[in-house]
mmCIF file of C-alpha atoms in Angstrom:
data_model
loop_
_atom_site.group_PDB
_atom_site.id
_atom_site.type_symbol
_atom_site.label_atom_id
_atom_site.label_comp_id
_atom_site.label_asym_id
_atom_site.label_seq_id
_atom_site.Cartn_x
_atom_site.Cartn_y
_atom_site.Cartn_z
ATOM 1 C CA MET A 35 27.730 20.795 -14.141
ATOM 2 C CA ASP A 36 26.266 20.585 -10.668
ATOM 3 C CA THR A 37 26.968 17.578 -8.492
ATOM 4 C CA ILE A 38 23.940 15.739 -7.070
ATOM 5 C CA LEU A 39 24.738 13.752 -3.919
ATOM 6 C CA SER A 40 22.900 12.354 -0.920
ATOM 7 C CA GLU A 41 23.689 13.571 2.590
ATOM 8 C CA GLU A 42 25.381 10.235 3.305
ATOM 9 C CA GLU A 43 27.678 10.628 0.265
ATOM 10 C CA VAL A 44 28.643 14.152 1.367
ATOM 11 C CA GLU A 45 29.301 12.991 4.930
ATOM 12 C CA THR A 46 31.364 9.976 3.821
ATOM 13 C CA ALA A 47 33.570 12.084 1.522
ATOM 14 C CA ILE A 48 34.272 14.600 4.282
ATOM 15 C CA ARG A 49 34.984 11.916 6.889
ATOM 16 C CA GLU A 50 37.489 10.279 4.519
ATOM 17 C CA PHE A 51 39.109 13.657 3.777
ATOM 18 C CA LEU A 52 39.479 14.466 7.481
ATOM 19 C CA ARG A 53 40.921 11.034 8.292
ATOM 20 C CA ASP A 54 43.424 11.458 5.433
ATOM 21 C CA LYS A 55 44.460 14.774 7.066
ATOM 22 C CA ASN A 56 45.004 12.916 10.392
ATOM 23 C CA PHE A 57 41.947 14.313 12.169
ATOM 24 C CA ASP A 58 40.409 12.201 14.928
ATOM 25 C CA VAL A 59 36.881 11.781 13.537
ATOM 26 C CA LYS A 60 34.269 10.749 16.099
ATOM 27 C CA GLU A 61 31.591 8.210 15.337
ATOM 28 C CA ARG A 62 28.201 9.796 14.788
ATOM 29 C CA GLU A 63 25.909 9.840 17.814
ATOM 30 C CA LYS A 64 22.428 8.893 16.605
ATOM 31 C CA SER A 65 20.349 11.931 15.654
ATOM 32 C CA THR A 66 21.281 14.200 18.568
ATOM 33 C CA GLY A 67 24.838 15.181 17.661
ATOM 34 C CA ALA A 68 26.546 16.970 14.803
ATOM 35 C CA ASP A 69 26.890 15.049 11.547
ATOM 36 C CA ILE A 70 30.682 15.215 11.882
ATOM 37 C CA GLU A 71 32.905 16.094 14.839
ATOM 38 C CA ALA A 72 36.642 15.992 14.328
ATOM 39 C CA GLU A 73 39.717 17.176 16.190
ATOM 40 C CA LYS A 74 43.406 17.589 15.437
ATOM 41 C CA ASP A 75 46.065 19.270 17.563
ATOM 42 C CA GLY A 76 43.419 20.942 19.751
ATOM 43 C CA ARG A 77 41.493 22.248 16.736
ATOM 44 C CA LYS A 78 37.824 21.181 16.779
ATOM 45 C CA VAL A 79 35.687 21.043 13.629
ATOM 46 C CA VAL A 80 31.883 20.628 13.636
ATOM 47 C CA ILE A 81 30.101 19.942 10.345
ATOM 48 C CA GLU A 82 26.435 19.661 9.351
ATOM 49 C CA CYS A 83 25.942 17.888 6.011
ATOM 50 C CA LYS A 84 23.121 18.419 3.525
ATOM 51 C CA GLU A 85 22.094 16.864 0.233
ATOM 52 C CA ASN A 86 20.701 18.338 -2.959
ATOM 53 C CA LYS A 87 18.688 15.303 -3.970
ATOM 54 C CA ARG A 88 14.954 15.016 -3.358
ATOM 55 C CA LYS A 89 14.335 11.656 -1.742
ATOM 56 C CA LYS A 90 11.077 10.790 -3.472
ATOM 57 C CA ASP A 91 12.252 11.082 -7.070
ATOM 58 C CA GLU A 92 16.075 11.413 -6.887
ATOM 59 C CA LYS A 93 15.921 14.727 -8.778
ATOM 60 C CA GLU A 94 17.884 17.826 -7.885
ATOM 61 C CA THR A 95 16.532 20.112 -5.185
ATOM 62 C CA THR A 96 14.951 23.352 -6.467
ATOM 63 C CA GLY A 97 15.750 26.979 -5.513
ATOM 64 C CA GLY A 98 13.214 27.461 -2.717
ATOM 65 C CA GLN A 99 14.170 24.099 -1.242
ATOM 66 C CA TYR A 100 17.802 25.289 -0.968
ATOM 67 C CA ASP A 101 16.644 28.232 1.149
ATOM 68 C CA THR A 102 14.673 25.855 3.379
ATOM 69 C CA HIS A 103 17.727 23.565 3.731
ATOM 70 C CA LEU A 104 19.932 26.537 4.581
ATOM 71 C CA GLY A 105 17.466 27.896 7.123
ATOM 72 C CA GLN A 106 17.167 24.548 8.897
ATOM 73 C CA THR A 107 20.925 24.106 8.820
ATOM 74 C CA PHE A 108 21.561 27.528 10.389
ATOM 75 C CA PHE A 109 19.402 26.465 13.349
ATOM 76 C CA GLN A 110 21.343 23.210 13.598
ATOM 77 C CA ILE A 111 24.675 25.061 13.513
ATOM 78 C CA ALA A 112 23.434 27.553 16.126
ATOM 79 C CA ARG A 113 22.649 24.599 18.429
ATOM 80 C CA ARG A 114 26.125 23.184 17.763
ATOM 81 C CA MET A 115 27.677 26.552 18.680
ATOM 82 C CA ASP A 116 26.073 26.203 22.112
ATOM 83 C CA GLN A 117 27.109 22.559 22.302
ATOM 84 C CA PHE A 118 30.700 22.931 21.059
ATOM 85 C CA GLU A 119 32.431 26.133 22.086
ATOM 86 C CA ASN A 120 35.689 27.196 20.432
ATOM 87 C CA ALA A 121 35.117 25.096 17.325
ATOM 88 C CA GLU A 122 35.104 25.840 13.605
ATOM 89 C CA TYR A 123 31.621 25.443 12.156
ATOM 90 C CA TYR A 124 30.901 24.207 8.632
ATOM 91 C CA ILE A 125 27.857 23.459 6.515
ATOM 92 C CA ALA A 126 28.548 20.899 3.773
ATOM 93 C CA PHE A 127 26.703 20.545 0.459
ATOM 94 C CA PRO A 128 27.253 18.837 -2.863
ATOM 95 C CA LYS A 129 29.139 21.257 -5.136
ATOM 96 C CA ALA A 130 26.438 23.019 -7.134
ATOM 97 C CA GLU A 131 26.673 26.497 -8.618
ATOM 98 C CA LYS A 132 23.044 27.136 -7.615
ATOM 99 C CA ILE A 133 23.880 26.666 -3.929
ATOM 100 C CA ILE A 134 27.134 28.646 -4.085
ATOM 101 C CA LYS A 135 25.362 31.518 -5.845
ATOM 102 C CA ARG A 136 22.517 31.568 -3.287
ATOM 103 C CA ILE A 137 24.998 31.736 -0.415
ATOM 104 C CA ARG A 138 27.113 34.445 -2.057
ATOM 105 C CA ASP A 139 24.098 36.544 -3.094
ATOM 106 C CA ARG A 140 22.395 36.704 0.271
ATOM 107 C CA ASN A 141 23.755 39.324 2.662
ATOM 108 C CA LEU A 142 22.278 37.431 5.621
ATOM 109 C CA PHE A 143 24.632 34.515 4.980
ATOM 110 C CA ARG A 144 27.644 36.847 4.832
ATOM 111 C CA LYS A 145 26.765 38.163 8.279
ATOM 112 C CA LEU A 146 27.063 34.658 9.643
ATOM 113 C CA ASN A 147 30.820 34.670 9.099
ATOM 114 C CA LYS A 148 31.509 32.180 11.861
ATOM 115 C CA ILE A 149 30.066 29.586 9.502
ATOM 116 C CA ASN A 150 32.157 28.163 6.682
ATOM 117 C CA TYR A 151 30.902 26.086 3.767
ATOM 118 C CA ILE A 152 32.205 22.829 2.292
ATOM 119 C CA PHE A 153 31.203 21.602 -1.161
ATOM 120 C CA VAL A 154 31.807 18.044 -2.389
ATOM 121 C CA ASP A 155 32.027 17.365 -6.129
ATOM 122 C CA GLU A 156 31.308 14.181 -8.087
ATOM 123 C CA ASN A 157 34.923 13.028 -7.556
ATOM 124 C CA LYS A 158 34.529 13.528 -3.797
ATOM 125 C CA GLU A 159 36.934 16.523 -3.889
ATOM 126 C CA LEU A 160 36.266 19.123 -1.206
ATOM 127 C CA PHE A 161 36.084 22.881 -1.798
ATOM 128 C CA ILE A 162 35.879 25.396 1.043
ATOM 129 C CA LEU A 163 34.118 28.780 0.994
ATOM 130 C CA LYS A 164 34.951 31.223 3.781
ATOM 131 C CA PHE A 165 33.395 34.681 3.652
ATOM 132 C CA ASN A 166 35.966 36.092 6.040
ATOM 133 C CA ASP A 167 38.683 35.132 3.544
ATOM 134 C CA GLU A 168 37.481 37.475 0.788
ATOM 135 C CA GLU A 169 34.922 34.942 -0.437
ATOM 136 C CA ILE A 170 37.522 32.931 -2.340
ATOM 137 C CA LEU A 171 36.658 29.330 -3.079
ATOM 138 C CA LYS A 172 39.646 27.289 -1.945
ATOM 139 C CA THR A 173 40.386 23.660 -2.611
ATOM 140 C CA ASN A 174 41.381 21.105 0.013
ATOM 141 C CA VAL A 175 41.957 23.648 2.776
ATOM 142 C CA LEU A 176 40.623 22.679 6.171
#
């Protein structure tokens, strides 16, 4: 079953996870900064969070809307790469097989292997997808 979460729920779960792992998580800077910036032992993590819930009717986002979300997010991450050099870059979504399949099936996304993906399930557990790690979905690895 796919998880349906708002962007705020995704962001909150990841912030809590990072704090539990002793990352220094910065407060969000209005609408100009990354959704999440965190650092630990010189390691910098930059995360853009997305939802899979349509605001007007609270239903799940459809296939074409996922592609639009991904496209917009790639531009956001590209801006963050200019803003934050030498960081790890992540895009975070609610854990939904539809999203994971779209990312795995599109060669374009594989080429962007500097970008990692985080998925949050209904229990606020985090799952990481890294294409440069043989596309294995890992749990609680960050």
